[in-house]
mmCIF file of C-alpha atoms in Angstrom:
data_model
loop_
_atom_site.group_PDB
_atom_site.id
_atom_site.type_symbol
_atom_site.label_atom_id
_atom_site.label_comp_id
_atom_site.label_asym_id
_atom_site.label_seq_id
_atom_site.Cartn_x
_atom_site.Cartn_y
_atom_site.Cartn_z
ATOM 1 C CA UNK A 1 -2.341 3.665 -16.379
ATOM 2 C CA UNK A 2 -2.611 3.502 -12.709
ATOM 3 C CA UNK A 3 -0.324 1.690 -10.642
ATOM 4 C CA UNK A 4 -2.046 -1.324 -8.811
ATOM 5 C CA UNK A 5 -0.986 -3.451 -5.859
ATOM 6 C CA UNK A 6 0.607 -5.729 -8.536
ATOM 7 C CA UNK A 7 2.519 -3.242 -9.991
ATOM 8 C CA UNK A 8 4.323 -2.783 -7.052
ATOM 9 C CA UNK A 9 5.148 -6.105 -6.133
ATOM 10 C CA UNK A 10 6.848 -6.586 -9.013
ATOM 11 C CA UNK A 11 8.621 -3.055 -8.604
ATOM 12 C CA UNK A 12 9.932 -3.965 -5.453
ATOM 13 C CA UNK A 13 10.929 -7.427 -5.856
ATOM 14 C CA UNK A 14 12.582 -6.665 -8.884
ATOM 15 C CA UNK A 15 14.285 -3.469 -7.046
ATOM 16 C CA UNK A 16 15.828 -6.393 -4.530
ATOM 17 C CA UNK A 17 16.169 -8.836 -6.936
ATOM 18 C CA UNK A 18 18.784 -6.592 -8.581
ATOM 19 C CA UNK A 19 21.131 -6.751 -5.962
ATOM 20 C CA UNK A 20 21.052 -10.388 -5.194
ATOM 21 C CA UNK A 21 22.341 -11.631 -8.217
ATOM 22 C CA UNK A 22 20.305 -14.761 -7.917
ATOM 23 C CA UNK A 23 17.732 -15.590 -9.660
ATOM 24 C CA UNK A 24 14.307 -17.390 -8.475
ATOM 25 C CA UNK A 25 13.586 -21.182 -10.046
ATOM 26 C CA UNK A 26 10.624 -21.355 -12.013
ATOM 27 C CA UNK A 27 8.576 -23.979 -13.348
ATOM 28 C CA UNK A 28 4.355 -23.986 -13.925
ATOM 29 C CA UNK A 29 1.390 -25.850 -12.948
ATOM 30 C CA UNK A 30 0.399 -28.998 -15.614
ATOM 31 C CA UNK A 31 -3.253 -28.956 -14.450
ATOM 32 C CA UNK A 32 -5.716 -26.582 -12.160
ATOM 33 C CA UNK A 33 -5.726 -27.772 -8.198
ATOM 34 C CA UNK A 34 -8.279 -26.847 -5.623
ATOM 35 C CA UNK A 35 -7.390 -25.403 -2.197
ATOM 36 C CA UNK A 36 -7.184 -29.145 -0.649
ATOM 37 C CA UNK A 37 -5.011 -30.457 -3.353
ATOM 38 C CA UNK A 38 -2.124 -32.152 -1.924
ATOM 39 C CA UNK A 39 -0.907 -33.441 -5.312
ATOM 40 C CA UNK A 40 0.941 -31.077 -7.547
ATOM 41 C CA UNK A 41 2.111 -31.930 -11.053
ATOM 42 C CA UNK A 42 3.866 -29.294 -13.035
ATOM 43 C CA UNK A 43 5.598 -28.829 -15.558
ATOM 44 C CA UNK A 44 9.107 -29.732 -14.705
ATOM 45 C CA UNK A 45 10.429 -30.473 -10.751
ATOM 46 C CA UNK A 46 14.539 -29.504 -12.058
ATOM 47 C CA UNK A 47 15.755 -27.896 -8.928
ATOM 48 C CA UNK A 48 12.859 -28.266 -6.740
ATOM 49 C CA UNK A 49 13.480 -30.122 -3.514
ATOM 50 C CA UNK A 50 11.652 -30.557 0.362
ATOM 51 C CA UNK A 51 10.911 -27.065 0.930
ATOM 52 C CA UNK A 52 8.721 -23.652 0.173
ATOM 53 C CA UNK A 53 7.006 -22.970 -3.408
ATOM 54 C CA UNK A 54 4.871 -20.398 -3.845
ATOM 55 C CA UNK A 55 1.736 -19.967 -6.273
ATOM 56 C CA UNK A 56 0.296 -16.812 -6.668
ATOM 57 C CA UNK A 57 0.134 -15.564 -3.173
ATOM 58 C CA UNK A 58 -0.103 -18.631 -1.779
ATOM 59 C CA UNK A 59 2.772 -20.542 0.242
ATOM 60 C CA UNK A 60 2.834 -24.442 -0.269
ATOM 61 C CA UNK A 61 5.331 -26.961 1.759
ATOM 62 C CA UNK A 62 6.522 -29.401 -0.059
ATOM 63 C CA UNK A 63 6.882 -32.830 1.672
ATOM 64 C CA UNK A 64 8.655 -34.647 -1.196
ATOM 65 C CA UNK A 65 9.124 -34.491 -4.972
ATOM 66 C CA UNK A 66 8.325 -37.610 -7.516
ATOM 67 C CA UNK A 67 10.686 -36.834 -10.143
ATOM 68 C CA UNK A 68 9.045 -39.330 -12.770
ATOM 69 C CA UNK A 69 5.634 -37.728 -12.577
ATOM 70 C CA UNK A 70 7.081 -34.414 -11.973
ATOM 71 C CA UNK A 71 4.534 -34.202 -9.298
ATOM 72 C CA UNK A 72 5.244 -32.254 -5.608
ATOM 73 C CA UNK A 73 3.663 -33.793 -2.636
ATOM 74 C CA UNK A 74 2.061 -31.584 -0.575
ATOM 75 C CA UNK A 75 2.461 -32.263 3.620
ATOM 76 C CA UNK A 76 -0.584 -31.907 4.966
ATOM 77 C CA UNK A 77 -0.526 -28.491 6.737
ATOM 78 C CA UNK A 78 1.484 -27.355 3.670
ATOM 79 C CA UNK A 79 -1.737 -25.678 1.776
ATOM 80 C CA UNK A 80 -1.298 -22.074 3.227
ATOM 81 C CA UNK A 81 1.877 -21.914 4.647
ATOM 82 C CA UNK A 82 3.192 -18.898 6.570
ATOM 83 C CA UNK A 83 -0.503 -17.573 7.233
ATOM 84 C CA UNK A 84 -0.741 -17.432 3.571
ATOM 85 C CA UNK A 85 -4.192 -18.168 2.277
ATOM 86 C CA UNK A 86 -5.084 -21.260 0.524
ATOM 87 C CA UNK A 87 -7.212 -21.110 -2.946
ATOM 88 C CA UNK A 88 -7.636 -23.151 -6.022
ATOM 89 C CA UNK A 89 -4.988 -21.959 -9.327
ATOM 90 C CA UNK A 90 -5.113 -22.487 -12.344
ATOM 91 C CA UNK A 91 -2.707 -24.331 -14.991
ATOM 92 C CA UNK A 92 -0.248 -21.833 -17.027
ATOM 93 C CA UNK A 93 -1.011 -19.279 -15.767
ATOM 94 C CA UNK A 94 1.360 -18.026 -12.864
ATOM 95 C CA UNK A 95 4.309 -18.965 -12.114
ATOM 96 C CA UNK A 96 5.300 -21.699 -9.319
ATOM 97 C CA UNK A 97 8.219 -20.190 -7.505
ATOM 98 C CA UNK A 98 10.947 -22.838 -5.784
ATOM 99 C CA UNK A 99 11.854 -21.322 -1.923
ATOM 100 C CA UNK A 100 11.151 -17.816 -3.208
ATOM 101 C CA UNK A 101 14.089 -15.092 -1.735
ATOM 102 C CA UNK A 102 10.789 -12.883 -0.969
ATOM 103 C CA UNK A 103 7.029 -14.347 -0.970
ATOM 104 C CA UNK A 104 4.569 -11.887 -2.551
ATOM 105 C CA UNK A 105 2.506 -11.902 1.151
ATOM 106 C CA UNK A 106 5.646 -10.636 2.644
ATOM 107 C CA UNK A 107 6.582 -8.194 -0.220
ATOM 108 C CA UNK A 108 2.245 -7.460 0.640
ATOM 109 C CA UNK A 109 3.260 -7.316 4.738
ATOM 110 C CA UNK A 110 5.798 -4.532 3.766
ATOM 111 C CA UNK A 111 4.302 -2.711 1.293
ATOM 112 C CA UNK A 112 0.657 -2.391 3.755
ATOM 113 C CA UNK A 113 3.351 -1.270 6.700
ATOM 114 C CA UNK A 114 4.983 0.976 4.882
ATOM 115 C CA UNK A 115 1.410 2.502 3.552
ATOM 116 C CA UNK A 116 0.642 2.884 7.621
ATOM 117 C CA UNK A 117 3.982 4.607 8.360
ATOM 118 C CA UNK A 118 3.875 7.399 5.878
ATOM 119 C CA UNK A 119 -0.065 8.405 7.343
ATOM 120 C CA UNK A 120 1.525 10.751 9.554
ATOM 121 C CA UNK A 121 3.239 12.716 6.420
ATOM 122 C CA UNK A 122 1.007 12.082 3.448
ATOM 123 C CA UNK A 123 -2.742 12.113 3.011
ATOM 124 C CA UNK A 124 -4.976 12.093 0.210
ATOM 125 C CA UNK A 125 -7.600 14.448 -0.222
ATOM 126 C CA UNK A 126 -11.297 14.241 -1.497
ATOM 127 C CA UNK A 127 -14.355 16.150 -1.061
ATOM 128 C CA UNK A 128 -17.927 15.474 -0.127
ATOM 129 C CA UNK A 129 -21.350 17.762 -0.466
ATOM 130 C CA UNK A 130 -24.301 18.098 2.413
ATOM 131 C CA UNK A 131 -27.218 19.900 1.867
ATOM 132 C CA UNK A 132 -27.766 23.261 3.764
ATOM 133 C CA UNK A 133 -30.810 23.824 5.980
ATOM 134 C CA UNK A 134 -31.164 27.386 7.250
ATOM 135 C CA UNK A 135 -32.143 26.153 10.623
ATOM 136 C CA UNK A 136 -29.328 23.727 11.446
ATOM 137 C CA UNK A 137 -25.913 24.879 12.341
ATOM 138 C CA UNK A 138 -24.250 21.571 13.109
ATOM 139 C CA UNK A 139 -23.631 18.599 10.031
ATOM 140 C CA UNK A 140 -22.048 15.066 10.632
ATOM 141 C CA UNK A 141 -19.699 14.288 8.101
ATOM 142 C CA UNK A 142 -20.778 11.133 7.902
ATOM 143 C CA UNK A 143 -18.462 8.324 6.741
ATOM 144 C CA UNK A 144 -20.515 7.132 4.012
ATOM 145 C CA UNK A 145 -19.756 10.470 2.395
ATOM 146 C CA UNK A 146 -16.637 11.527 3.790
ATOM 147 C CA UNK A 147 -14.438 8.669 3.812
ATOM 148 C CA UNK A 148 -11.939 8.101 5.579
ATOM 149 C CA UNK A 149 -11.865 12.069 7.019
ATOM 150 C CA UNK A 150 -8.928 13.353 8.737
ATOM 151 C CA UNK A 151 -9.625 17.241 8.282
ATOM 152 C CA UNK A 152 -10.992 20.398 6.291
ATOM 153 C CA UNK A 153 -9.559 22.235 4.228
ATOM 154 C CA UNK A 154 -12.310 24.267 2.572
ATOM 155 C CA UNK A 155 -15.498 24.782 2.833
ATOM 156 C CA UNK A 156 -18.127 26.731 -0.116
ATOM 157 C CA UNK A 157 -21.643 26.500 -1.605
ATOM 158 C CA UNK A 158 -22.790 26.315 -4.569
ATOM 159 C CA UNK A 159 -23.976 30.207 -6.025
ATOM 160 C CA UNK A 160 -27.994 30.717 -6.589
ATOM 161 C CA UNK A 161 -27.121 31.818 -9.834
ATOM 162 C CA UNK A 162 -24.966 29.414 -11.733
ATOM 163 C CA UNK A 163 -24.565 25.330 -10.945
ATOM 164 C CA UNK A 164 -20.584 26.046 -11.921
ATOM 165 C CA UNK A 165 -20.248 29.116 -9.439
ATOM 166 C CA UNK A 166 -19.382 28.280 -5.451
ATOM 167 C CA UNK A 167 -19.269 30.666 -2.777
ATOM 168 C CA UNK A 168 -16.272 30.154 -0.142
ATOM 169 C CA UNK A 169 -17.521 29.886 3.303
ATOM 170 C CA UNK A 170 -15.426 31.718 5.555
ATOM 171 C CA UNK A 171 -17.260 31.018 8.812
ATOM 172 C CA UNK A 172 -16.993 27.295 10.088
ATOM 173 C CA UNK A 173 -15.813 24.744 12.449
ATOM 174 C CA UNK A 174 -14.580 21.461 12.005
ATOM 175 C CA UNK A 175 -14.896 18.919 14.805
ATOM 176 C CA UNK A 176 -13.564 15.344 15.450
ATOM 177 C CA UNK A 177 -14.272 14.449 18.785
ATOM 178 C CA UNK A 178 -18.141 15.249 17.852
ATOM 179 C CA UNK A 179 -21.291 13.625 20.222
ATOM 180 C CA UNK A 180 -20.920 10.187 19.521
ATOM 181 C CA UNK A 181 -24.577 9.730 20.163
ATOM 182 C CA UNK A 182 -25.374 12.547 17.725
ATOM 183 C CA UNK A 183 -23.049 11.981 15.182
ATOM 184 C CA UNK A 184 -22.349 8.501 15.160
ATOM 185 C CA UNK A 185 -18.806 9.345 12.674
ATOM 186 C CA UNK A 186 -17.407 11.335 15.679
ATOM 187 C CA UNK A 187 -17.105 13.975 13.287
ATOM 188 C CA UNK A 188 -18.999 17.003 12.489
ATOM 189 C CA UNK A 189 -18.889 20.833 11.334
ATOM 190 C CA UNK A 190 -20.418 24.027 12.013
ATOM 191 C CA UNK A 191 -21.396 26.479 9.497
ATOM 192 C CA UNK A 192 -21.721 29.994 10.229
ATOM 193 C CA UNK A 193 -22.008 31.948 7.062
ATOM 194 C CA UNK A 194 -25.440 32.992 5.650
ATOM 195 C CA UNK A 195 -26.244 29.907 3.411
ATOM 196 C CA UNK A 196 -28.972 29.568 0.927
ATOM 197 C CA UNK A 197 -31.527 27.292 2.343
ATOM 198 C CA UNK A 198 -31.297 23.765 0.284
ATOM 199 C CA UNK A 199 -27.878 24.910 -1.257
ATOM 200 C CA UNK A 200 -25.431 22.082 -1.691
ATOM 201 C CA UNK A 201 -22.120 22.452 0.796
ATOM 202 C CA UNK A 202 -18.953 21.302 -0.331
ATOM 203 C CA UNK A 203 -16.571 20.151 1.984
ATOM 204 C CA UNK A 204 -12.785 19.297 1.090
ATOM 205 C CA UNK A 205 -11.247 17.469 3.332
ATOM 206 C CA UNK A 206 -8.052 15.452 3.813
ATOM 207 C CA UNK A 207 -7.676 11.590 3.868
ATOM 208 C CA UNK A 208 -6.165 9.177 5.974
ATOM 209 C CA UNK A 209 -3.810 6.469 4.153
ATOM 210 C CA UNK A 210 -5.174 3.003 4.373
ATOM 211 C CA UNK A 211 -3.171 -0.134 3.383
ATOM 212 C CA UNK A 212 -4.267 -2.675 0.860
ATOM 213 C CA UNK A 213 -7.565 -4.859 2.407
ATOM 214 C CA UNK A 214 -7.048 -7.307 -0.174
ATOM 215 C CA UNK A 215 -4.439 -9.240 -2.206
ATOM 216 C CA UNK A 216 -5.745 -8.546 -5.286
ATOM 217 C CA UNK A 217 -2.906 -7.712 -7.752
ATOM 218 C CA UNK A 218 -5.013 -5.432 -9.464
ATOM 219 C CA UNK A 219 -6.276 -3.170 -6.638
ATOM 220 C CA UNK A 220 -5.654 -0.022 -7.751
ATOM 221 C CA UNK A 221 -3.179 2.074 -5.396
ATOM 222 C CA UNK A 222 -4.268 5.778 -5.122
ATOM 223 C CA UNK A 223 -7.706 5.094 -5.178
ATOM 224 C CA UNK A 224 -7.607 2.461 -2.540
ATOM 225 C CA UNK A 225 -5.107 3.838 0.086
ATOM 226 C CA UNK A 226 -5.794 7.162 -0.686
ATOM 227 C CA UNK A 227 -2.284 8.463 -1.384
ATOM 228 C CA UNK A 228 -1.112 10.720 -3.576
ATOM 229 C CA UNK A 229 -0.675 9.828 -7.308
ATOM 230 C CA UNK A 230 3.059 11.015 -7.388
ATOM 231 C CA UNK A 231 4.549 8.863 -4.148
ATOM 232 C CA UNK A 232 4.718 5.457 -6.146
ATOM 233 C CA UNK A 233 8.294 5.332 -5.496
ATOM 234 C CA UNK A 234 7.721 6.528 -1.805
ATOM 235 C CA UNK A 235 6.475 3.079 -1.202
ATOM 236 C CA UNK A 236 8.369 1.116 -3.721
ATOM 237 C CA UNK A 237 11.464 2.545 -1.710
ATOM 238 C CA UNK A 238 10.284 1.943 1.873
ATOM 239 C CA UNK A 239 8.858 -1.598 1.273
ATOM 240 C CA UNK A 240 12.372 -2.553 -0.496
ATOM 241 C CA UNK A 241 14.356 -0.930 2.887
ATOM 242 C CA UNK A 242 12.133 -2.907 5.347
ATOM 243 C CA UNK A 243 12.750 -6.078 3.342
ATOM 244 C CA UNK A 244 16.199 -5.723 2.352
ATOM 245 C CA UNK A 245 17.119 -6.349 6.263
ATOM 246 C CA UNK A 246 15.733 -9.948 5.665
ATOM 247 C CA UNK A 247 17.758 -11.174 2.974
ATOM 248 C CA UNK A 248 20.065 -12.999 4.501
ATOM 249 C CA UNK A 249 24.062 -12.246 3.581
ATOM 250 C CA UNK A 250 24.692 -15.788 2.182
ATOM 251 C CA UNK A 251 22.214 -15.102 -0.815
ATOM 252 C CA UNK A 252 23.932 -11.172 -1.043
ATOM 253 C CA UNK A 253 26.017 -11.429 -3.811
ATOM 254 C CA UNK A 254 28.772 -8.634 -3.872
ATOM 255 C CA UNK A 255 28.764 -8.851 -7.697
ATOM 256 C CA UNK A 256 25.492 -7.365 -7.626
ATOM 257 C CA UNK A 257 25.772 -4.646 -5.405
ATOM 258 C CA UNK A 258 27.748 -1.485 -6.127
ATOM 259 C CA UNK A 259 31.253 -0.546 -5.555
ATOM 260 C CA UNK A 260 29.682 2.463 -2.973
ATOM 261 C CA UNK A 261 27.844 -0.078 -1.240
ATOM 262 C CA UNK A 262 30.909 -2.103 -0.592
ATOM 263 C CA UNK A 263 33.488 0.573 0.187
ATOM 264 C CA UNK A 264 32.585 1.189 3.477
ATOM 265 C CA UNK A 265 33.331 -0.098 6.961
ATOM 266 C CA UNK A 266 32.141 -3.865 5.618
ATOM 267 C CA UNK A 267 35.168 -3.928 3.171
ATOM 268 C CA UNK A 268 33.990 -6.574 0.429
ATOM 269 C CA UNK A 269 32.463 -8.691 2.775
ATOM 270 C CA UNK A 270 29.354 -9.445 1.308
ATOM 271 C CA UNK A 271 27.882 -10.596 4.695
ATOM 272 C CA UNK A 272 26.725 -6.932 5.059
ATOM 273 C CA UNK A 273 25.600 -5.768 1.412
ATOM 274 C CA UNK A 274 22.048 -6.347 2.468
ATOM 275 C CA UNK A 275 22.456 -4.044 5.340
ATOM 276 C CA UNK A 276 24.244 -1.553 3.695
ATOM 277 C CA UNK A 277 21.932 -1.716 0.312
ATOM 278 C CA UNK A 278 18.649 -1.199 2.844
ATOM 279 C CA UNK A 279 20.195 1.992 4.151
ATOM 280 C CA UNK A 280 21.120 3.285 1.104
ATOM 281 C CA UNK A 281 16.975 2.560 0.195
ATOM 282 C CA UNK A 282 16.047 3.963 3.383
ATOM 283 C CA UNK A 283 18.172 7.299 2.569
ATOM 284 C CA UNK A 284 16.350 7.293 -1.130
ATOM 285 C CA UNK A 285 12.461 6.760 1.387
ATOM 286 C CA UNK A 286 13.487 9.570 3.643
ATOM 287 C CA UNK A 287 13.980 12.087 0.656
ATOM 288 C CA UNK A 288 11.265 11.021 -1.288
ATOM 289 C CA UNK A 289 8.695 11.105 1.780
ATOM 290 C CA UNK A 290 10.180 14.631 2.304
ATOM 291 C CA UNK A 291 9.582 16.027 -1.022
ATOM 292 C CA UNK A 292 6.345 14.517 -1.103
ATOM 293 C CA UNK A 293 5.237 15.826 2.310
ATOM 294 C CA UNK A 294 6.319 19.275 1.481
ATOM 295 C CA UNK A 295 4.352 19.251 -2.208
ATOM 296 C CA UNK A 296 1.136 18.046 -0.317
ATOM 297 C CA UNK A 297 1.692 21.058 2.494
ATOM 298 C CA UNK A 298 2.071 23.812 -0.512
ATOM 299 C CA UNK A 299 -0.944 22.578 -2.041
ATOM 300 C CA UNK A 300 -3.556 21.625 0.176
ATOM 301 C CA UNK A 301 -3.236 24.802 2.760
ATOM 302 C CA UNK A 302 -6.462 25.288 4.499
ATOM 303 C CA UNK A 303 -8.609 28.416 3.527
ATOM 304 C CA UNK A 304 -8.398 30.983 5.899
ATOM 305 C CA UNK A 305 -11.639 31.338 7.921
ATOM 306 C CA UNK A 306 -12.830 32.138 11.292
ATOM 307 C CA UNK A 307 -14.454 29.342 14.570
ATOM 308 C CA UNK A 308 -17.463 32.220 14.774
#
């Protein structure tokens, strides 16, 4: 099944999680609220007090807490806290999370930065078709049909002979800085070979990586930010090092964190197990990226071909 945006919130957050040795407070919604609602009964208000909940994606203040109605008193710039959006949610459904360690938006934040940061190593790659006309040299590759386009790799055309048979082009030229005027995508390519008139050109090309637009949990990843199906943990790993920074040391407990962790220049002070638990994810990133990188380079070399 594909992994979705969902999928790895929950990886990550449970990743950190892990090593906090805290658990989050839970309780649920008694009734569906709007976006406005600044009245909030749920199911029970143990352990809630003046502070953060969060529902769904969305980050709620909390003003006060009427313990006899188990109801939670919204202030009113409460709805949407943080930038978070605010939107109607239903009863039983989700969870309502008391001052969660890390808000889904911010596990989001990280997981959309680390997406951007890895561009310059990974890429996904796709491919596109343009029909041939024996009297035109020079094709946009428009963005309507090539996505997203950060280069070629390989260029052919489909054989007069069979639908299943393509022909490798071995004369063409990419170009990304194309007449603007022309080629309103920037982008275009050249195409030198002697090419059936009407034949269909297929052009594979690689992808930039594109963080989540939405916060829908079940965005798919790969076919959204175009990155490769195997670098799931790439992400998982780098979100989880950009947010372990953030936990703050008082809610680091040493118990959860491993002995290697703690046997270095912090001693047991648990002040610095977030710090030292983020490098140790950032070391795990690195290697991952690295492998990754180096699949994606054996795989997707360009065909050889000439500019003329």
């Amino acid at each position: 099944m594909a992994a979705t945006l969902g999928d790895l919130i929950e990886d990550v957050e449970g990743l950190l999680h892990g090593h906090t040795g805290q658990d989050e407070q839970l309780t649920y919604l008694k009734y569906n609220i709007t976006s406005t609602d600044l009245s909030i009964e749920v199911n029970s208000v143990e352990g809630v007090r003046r502070g953060i909940v969060e529902i769904d994606d969305e980050l709620l203040w909390v003003d006060s807490v009427n313990t006899s109605s188990n109801t939670l008193n919204i202030a009113p710039f409460g709805r949407g806290y943080r930038g978070t959006t605010a939107a109607a949610h239903l009863a039983d459904v989700v969870p309502v999370s008391v001052n969660p360690l890390l808000p889904r938006s911010r596990v989001r934040r990280a997981i959309n930065e680390t997406i951007e940061a890895v561009g310059g190593d990974l890429f996904g790659v796709a491919s596109g078709t343009l029909s041939y006309d024996s009297g035109t040299v020079t094709y946009e590759l428009s963005a309507a049909t090539f996505p997203d386009l950060l280069d070629v790799l390989a260029v052919s055309y489909d054989s007069e002979t069979s639908i299943d048979s393509w022909i490798t082009v071995r004369r063409w030229k990419f170009t990304d800085k194309a007449n603007a005027t022309a080629f309103p995508s920037g982008k275009s390519i050249d195409l030198y070979d002697p090419i059936r008139s009407g034949s269909d050109v297929s052009v594979t090309y690689t992808r930039n990586t594109v963080p989540f637009a939405d916060n829908a949990a079940t965005t798919a990843l790969f076919s959204t930010t175009n990155l490769p199906s195997s670098c799931k943990d790439v992400i998982i790993y780098g979100a989880a090092a950009r947010l372990a920074w953030a936990i703050e040391g008082g809610r680091t407990n040493q118990t959860g964190v491993s002995s290697t962790i703690l046997s270095d220049s912090y001693g047991t002070n648990w002040r610095g197990a977030a710090n030292n638990f983020g490098k140790q994810l950032y070391a795990f990133f690195e290697k991952r990226l690295q492998e990754e990188r180096d699949s994606l380079l054996r795989t997707t070399q360009p065909t050889i071909h000439y500019l003329r």
